mmCIF file of C-alpha atoms in Angstrom:
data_model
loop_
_atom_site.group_PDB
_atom_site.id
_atom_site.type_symbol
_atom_site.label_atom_id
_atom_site.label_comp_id
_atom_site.label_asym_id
_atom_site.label_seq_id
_atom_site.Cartn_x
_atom_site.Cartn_y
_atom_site.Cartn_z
ATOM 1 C CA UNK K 1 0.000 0.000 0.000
ATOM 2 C CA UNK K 2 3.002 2.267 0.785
ATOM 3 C CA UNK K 3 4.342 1.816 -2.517
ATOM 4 C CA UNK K 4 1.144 2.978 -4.323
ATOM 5 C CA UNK K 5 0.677 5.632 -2.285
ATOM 6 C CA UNK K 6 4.129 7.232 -2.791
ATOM 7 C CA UNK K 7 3.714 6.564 -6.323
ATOM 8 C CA UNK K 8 0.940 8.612 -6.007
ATOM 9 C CA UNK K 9 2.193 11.405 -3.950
ATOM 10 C CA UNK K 10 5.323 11.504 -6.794
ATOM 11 C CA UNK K 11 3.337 12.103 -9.204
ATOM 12 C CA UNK K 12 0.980 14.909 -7.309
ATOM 13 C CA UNK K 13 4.726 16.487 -6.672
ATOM 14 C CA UNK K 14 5.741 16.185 -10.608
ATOM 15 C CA UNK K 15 2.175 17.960 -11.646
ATOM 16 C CA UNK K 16 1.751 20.310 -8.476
ATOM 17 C CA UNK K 17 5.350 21.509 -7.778
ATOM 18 C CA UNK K 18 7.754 20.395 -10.251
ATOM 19 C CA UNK K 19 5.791 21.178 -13.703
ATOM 20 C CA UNK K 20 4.816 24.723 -12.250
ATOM 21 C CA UNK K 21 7.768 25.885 -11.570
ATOM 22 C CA UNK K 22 9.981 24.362 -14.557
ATOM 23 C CA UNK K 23 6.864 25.749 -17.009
ATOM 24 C CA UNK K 24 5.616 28.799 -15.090
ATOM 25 C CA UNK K 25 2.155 26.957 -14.957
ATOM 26 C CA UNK K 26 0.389 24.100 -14.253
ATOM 27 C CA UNK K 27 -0.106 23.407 -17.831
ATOM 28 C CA UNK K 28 1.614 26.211 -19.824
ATOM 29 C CA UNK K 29 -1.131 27.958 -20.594
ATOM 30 C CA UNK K 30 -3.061 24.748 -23.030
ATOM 31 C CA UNK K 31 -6.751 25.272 -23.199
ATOM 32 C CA UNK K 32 -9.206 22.909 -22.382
ATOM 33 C CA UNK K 33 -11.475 21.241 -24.944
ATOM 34 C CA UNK K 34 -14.504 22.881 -25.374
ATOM 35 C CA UNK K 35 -13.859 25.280 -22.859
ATOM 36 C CA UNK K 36 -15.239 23.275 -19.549
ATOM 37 C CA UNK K 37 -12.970 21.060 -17.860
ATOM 38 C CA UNK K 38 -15.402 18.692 -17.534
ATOM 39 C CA UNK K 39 -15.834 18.340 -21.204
ATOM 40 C CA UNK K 40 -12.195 17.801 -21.562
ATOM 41 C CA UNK K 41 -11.926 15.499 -18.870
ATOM 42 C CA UNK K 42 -14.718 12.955 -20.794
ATOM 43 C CA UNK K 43 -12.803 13.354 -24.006
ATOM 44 C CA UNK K 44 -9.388 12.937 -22.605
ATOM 45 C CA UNK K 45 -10.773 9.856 -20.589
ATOM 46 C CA UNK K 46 -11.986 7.896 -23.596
ATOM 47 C CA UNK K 47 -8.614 8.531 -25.324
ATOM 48 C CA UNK K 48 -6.904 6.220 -22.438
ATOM 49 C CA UNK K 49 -7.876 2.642 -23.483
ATOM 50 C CA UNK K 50 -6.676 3.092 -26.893
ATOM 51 C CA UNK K 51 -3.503 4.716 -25.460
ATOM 52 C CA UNK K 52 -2.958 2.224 -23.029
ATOM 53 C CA UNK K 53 -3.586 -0.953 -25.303
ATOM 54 C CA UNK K 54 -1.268 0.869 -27.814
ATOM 55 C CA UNK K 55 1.629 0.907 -25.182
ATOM 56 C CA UNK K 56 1.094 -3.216 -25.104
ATOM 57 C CA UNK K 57 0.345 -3.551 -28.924
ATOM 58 C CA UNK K 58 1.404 -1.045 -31.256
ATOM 59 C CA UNK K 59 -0.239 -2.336 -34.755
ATOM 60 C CA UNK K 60 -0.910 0.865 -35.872
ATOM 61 C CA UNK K 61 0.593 4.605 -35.285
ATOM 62 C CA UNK K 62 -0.041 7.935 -36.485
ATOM 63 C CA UNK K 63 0.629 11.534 -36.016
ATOM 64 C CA UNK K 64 -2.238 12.903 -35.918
ATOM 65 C CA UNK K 65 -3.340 14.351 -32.423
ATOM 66 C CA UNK K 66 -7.398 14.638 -33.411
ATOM 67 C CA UNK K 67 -9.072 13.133 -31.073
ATOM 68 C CA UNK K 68 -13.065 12.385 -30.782
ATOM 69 C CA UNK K 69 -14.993 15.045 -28.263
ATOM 70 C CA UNK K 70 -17.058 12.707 -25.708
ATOM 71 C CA UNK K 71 -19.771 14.816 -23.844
ATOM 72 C CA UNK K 72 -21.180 11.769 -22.163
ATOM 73 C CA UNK K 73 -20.735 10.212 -19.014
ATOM 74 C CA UNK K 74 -21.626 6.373 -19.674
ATOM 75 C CA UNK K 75 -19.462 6.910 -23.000
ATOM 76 C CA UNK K 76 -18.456 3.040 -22.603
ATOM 77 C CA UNK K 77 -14.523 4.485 -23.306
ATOM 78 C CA UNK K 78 -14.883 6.515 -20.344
ATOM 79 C CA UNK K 79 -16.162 3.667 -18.035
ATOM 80 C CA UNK K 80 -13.455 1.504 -19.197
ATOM 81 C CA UNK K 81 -10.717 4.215 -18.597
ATOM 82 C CA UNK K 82 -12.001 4.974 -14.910
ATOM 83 C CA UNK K 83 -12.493 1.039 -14.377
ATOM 84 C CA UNK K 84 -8.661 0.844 -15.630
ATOM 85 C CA UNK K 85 -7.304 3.469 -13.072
ATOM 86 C CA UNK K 86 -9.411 2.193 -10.436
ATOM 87 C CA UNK K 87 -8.613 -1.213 -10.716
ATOM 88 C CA UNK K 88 -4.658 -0.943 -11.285
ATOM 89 C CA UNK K 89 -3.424 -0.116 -7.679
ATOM 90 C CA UNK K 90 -5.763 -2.822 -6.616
ATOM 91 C CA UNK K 91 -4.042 -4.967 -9.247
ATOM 92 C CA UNK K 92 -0.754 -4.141 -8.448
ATOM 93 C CA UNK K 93 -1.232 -4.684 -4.405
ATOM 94 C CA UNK K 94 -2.345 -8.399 -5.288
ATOM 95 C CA UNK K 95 0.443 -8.611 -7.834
ATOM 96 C CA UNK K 96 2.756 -7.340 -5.201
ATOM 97 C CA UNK K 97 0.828 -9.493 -2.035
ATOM 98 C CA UNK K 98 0.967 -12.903 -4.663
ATOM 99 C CA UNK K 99 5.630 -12.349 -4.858
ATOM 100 C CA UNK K 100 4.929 -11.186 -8.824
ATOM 101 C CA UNK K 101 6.807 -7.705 -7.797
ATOM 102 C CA UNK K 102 8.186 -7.599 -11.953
ATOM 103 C CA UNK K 103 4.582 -7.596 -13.240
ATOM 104 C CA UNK K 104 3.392 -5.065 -9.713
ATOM 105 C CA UNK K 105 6.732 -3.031 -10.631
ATOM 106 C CA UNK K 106 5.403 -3.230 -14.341
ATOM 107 C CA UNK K 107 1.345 -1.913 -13.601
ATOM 108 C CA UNK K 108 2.786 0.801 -11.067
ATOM 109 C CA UNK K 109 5.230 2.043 -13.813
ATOM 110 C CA UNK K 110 2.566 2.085 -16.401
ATOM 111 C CA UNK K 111 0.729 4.945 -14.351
ATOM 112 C CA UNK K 112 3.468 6.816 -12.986
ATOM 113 C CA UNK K 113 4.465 7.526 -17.156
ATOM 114 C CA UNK K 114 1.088 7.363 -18.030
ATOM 115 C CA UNK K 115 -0.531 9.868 -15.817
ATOM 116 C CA UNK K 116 1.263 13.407 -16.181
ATOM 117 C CA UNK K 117 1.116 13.369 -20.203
ATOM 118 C CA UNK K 118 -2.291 11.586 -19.640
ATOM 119 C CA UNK K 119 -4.609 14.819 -20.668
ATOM 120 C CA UNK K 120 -5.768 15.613 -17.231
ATOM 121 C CA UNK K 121 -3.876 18.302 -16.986
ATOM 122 C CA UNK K 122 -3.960 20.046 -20.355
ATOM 123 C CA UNK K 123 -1.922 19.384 -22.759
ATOM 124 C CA UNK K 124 -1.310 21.161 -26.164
ATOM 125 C CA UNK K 125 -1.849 17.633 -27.808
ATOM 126 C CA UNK K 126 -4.086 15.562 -26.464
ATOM 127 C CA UNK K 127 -3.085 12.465 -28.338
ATOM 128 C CA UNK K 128 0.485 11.620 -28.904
ATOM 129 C CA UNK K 129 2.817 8.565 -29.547
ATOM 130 C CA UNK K 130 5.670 10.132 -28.353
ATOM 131 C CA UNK K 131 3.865 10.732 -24.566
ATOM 132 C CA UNK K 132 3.725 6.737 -24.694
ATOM 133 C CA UNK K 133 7.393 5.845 -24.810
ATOM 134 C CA UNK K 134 7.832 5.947 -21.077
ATOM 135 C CA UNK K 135 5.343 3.725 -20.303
ATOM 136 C CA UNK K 136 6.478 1.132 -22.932
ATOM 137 C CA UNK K 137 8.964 0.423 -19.667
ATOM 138 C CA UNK K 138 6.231 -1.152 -17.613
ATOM 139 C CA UNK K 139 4.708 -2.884 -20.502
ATOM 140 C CA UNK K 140 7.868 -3.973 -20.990
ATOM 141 C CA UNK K 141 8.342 -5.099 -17.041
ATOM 142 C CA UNK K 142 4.847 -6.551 -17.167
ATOM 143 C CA UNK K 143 5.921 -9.150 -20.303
ATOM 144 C CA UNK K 144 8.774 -10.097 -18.572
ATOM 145 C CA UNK K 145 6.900 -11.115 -15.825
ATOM 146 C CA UNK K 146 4.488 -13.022 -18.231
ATOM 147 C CA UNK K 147 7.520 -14.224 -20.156
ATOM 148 C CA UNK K 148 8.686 -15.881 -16.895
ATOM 149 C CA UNK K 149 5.620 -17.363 -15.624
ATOM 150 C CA UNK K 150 5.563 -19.094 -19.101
ATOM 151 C CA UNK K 151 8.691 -20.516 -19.246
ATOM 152 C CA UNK K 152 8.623 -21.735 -15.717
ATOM 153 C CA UNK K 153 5.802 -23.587 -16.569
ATOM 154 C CA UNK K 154 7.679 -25.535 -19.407
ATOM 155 C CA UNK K 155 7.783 -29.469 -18.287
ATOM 156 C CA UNK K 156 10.782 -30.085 -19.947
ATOM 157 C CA UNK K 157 14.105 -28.328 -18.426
ATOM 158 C CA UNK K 158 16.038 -28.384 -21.648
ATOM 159 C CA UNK K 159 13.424 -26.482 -23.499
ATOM 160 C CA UNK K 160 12.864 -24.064 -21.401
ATOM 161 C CA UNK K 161 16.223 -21.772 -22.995
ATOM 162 C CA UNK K 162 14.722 -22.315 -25.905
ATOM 163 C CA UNK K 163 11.020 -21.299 -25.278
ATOM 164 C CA UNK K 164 12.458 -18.047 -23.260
ATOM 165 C CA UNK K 165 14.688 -16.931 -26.242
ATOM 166 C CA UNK K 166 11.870 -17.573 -28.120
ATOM 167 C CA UNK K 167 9.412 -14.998 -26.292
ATOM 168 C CA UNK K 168 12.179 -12.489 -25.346
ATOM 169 C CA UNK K 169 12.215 -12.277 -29.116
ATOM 170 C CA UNK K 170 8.960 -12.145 -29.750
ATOM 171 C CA UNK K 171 8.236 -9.744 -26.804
ATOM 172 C CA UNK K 172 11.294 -6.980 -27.876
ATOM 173 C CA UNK K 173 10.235 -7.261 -31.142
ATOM 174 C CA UNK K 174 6.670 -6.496 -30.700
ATOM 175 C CA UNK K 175 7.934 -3.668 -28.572
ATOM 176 C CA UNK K 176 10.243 -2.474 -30.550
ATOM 177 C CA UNK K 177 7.305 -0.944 -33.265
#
């Protein structure tokens, strides 16, 4: 619980203390879609499951930054985005409670990138593959972890090399689009 909660007060520190007074603002000075923060928050919530499945499987990029204005609440996105953030310290305390501290290392590093470029705060592009690289790293943690469970699982001990080669290869390459 510790953990998450420092996580948590880091990044309240980056947004609140740090950002301010590197930029001179909380946000240098980025408007907020549609003018009402609530508005913006909607919009930039139902940009975050797209994001985030993009930081485990980039099939397709672009550099455009339009993203679609959401105006309501039950915008299935937007449920899915605050289900995400709700559920991953949860997810990372049982990760962490069940000795899997790669994958819990993995889910906390996700958010701790993830959050300041996130769009909460505004930002003069909403959508951007470039915010994403950061978090790659806990994707990245989190499919080691997987990687591991696998192989451990392999009944025969002179496969296993083989079979973790295998995935490493399979893993860095996917990540490395």
């Amino acid at each position: 619980q510790w953990l998450v909660g420092s996580q948590i007060a880091l990044v309240a520190i980056h947004l609140f203390v740090l950002r301010p007074l590197v930029l001179g603002g909380l946000a240098a000075a980025a408007p907020v879609v549609g003018d009402r923060y609530a508005l913006h928050l909607l919009t930039v919530l139902a940009t975050w499951p797209a994001r985030l499945a993009w930081v485990f499987a980039p099939l397709s990029s672009t550099t455009s930054d339009v993203v679609r204005v959401v105006n309501v609440v039950l915008e299935p996105d937007v449920v899915l985005a605050v289900l995400l953030a709700l559920l991953a310290p949860v997810a990372a305390w049982r990760l962490w409670r069940a000795e899997q501290a790669m994958a819990a290392l993995g889910l906390v590093w996700l958010w701790i990138a993830f959050i300041p470029t996130s769009g909460l705060v505004p930002l003069t592009h909403l959508r951007a593959e470039r915010f994403l690289a950061l978090p790659v790293f806990g994707a990245a943690f989190i499919g080691a972890a997987v990687v591991s469970g696998v192989v451990s699982r392999v009944p025969q001990r002179r496969l296993r090399g083989a079979v973790a080669v295998a995935l490493a290869f399979l893993m860095v390459g996917g990540l490395a689009a």
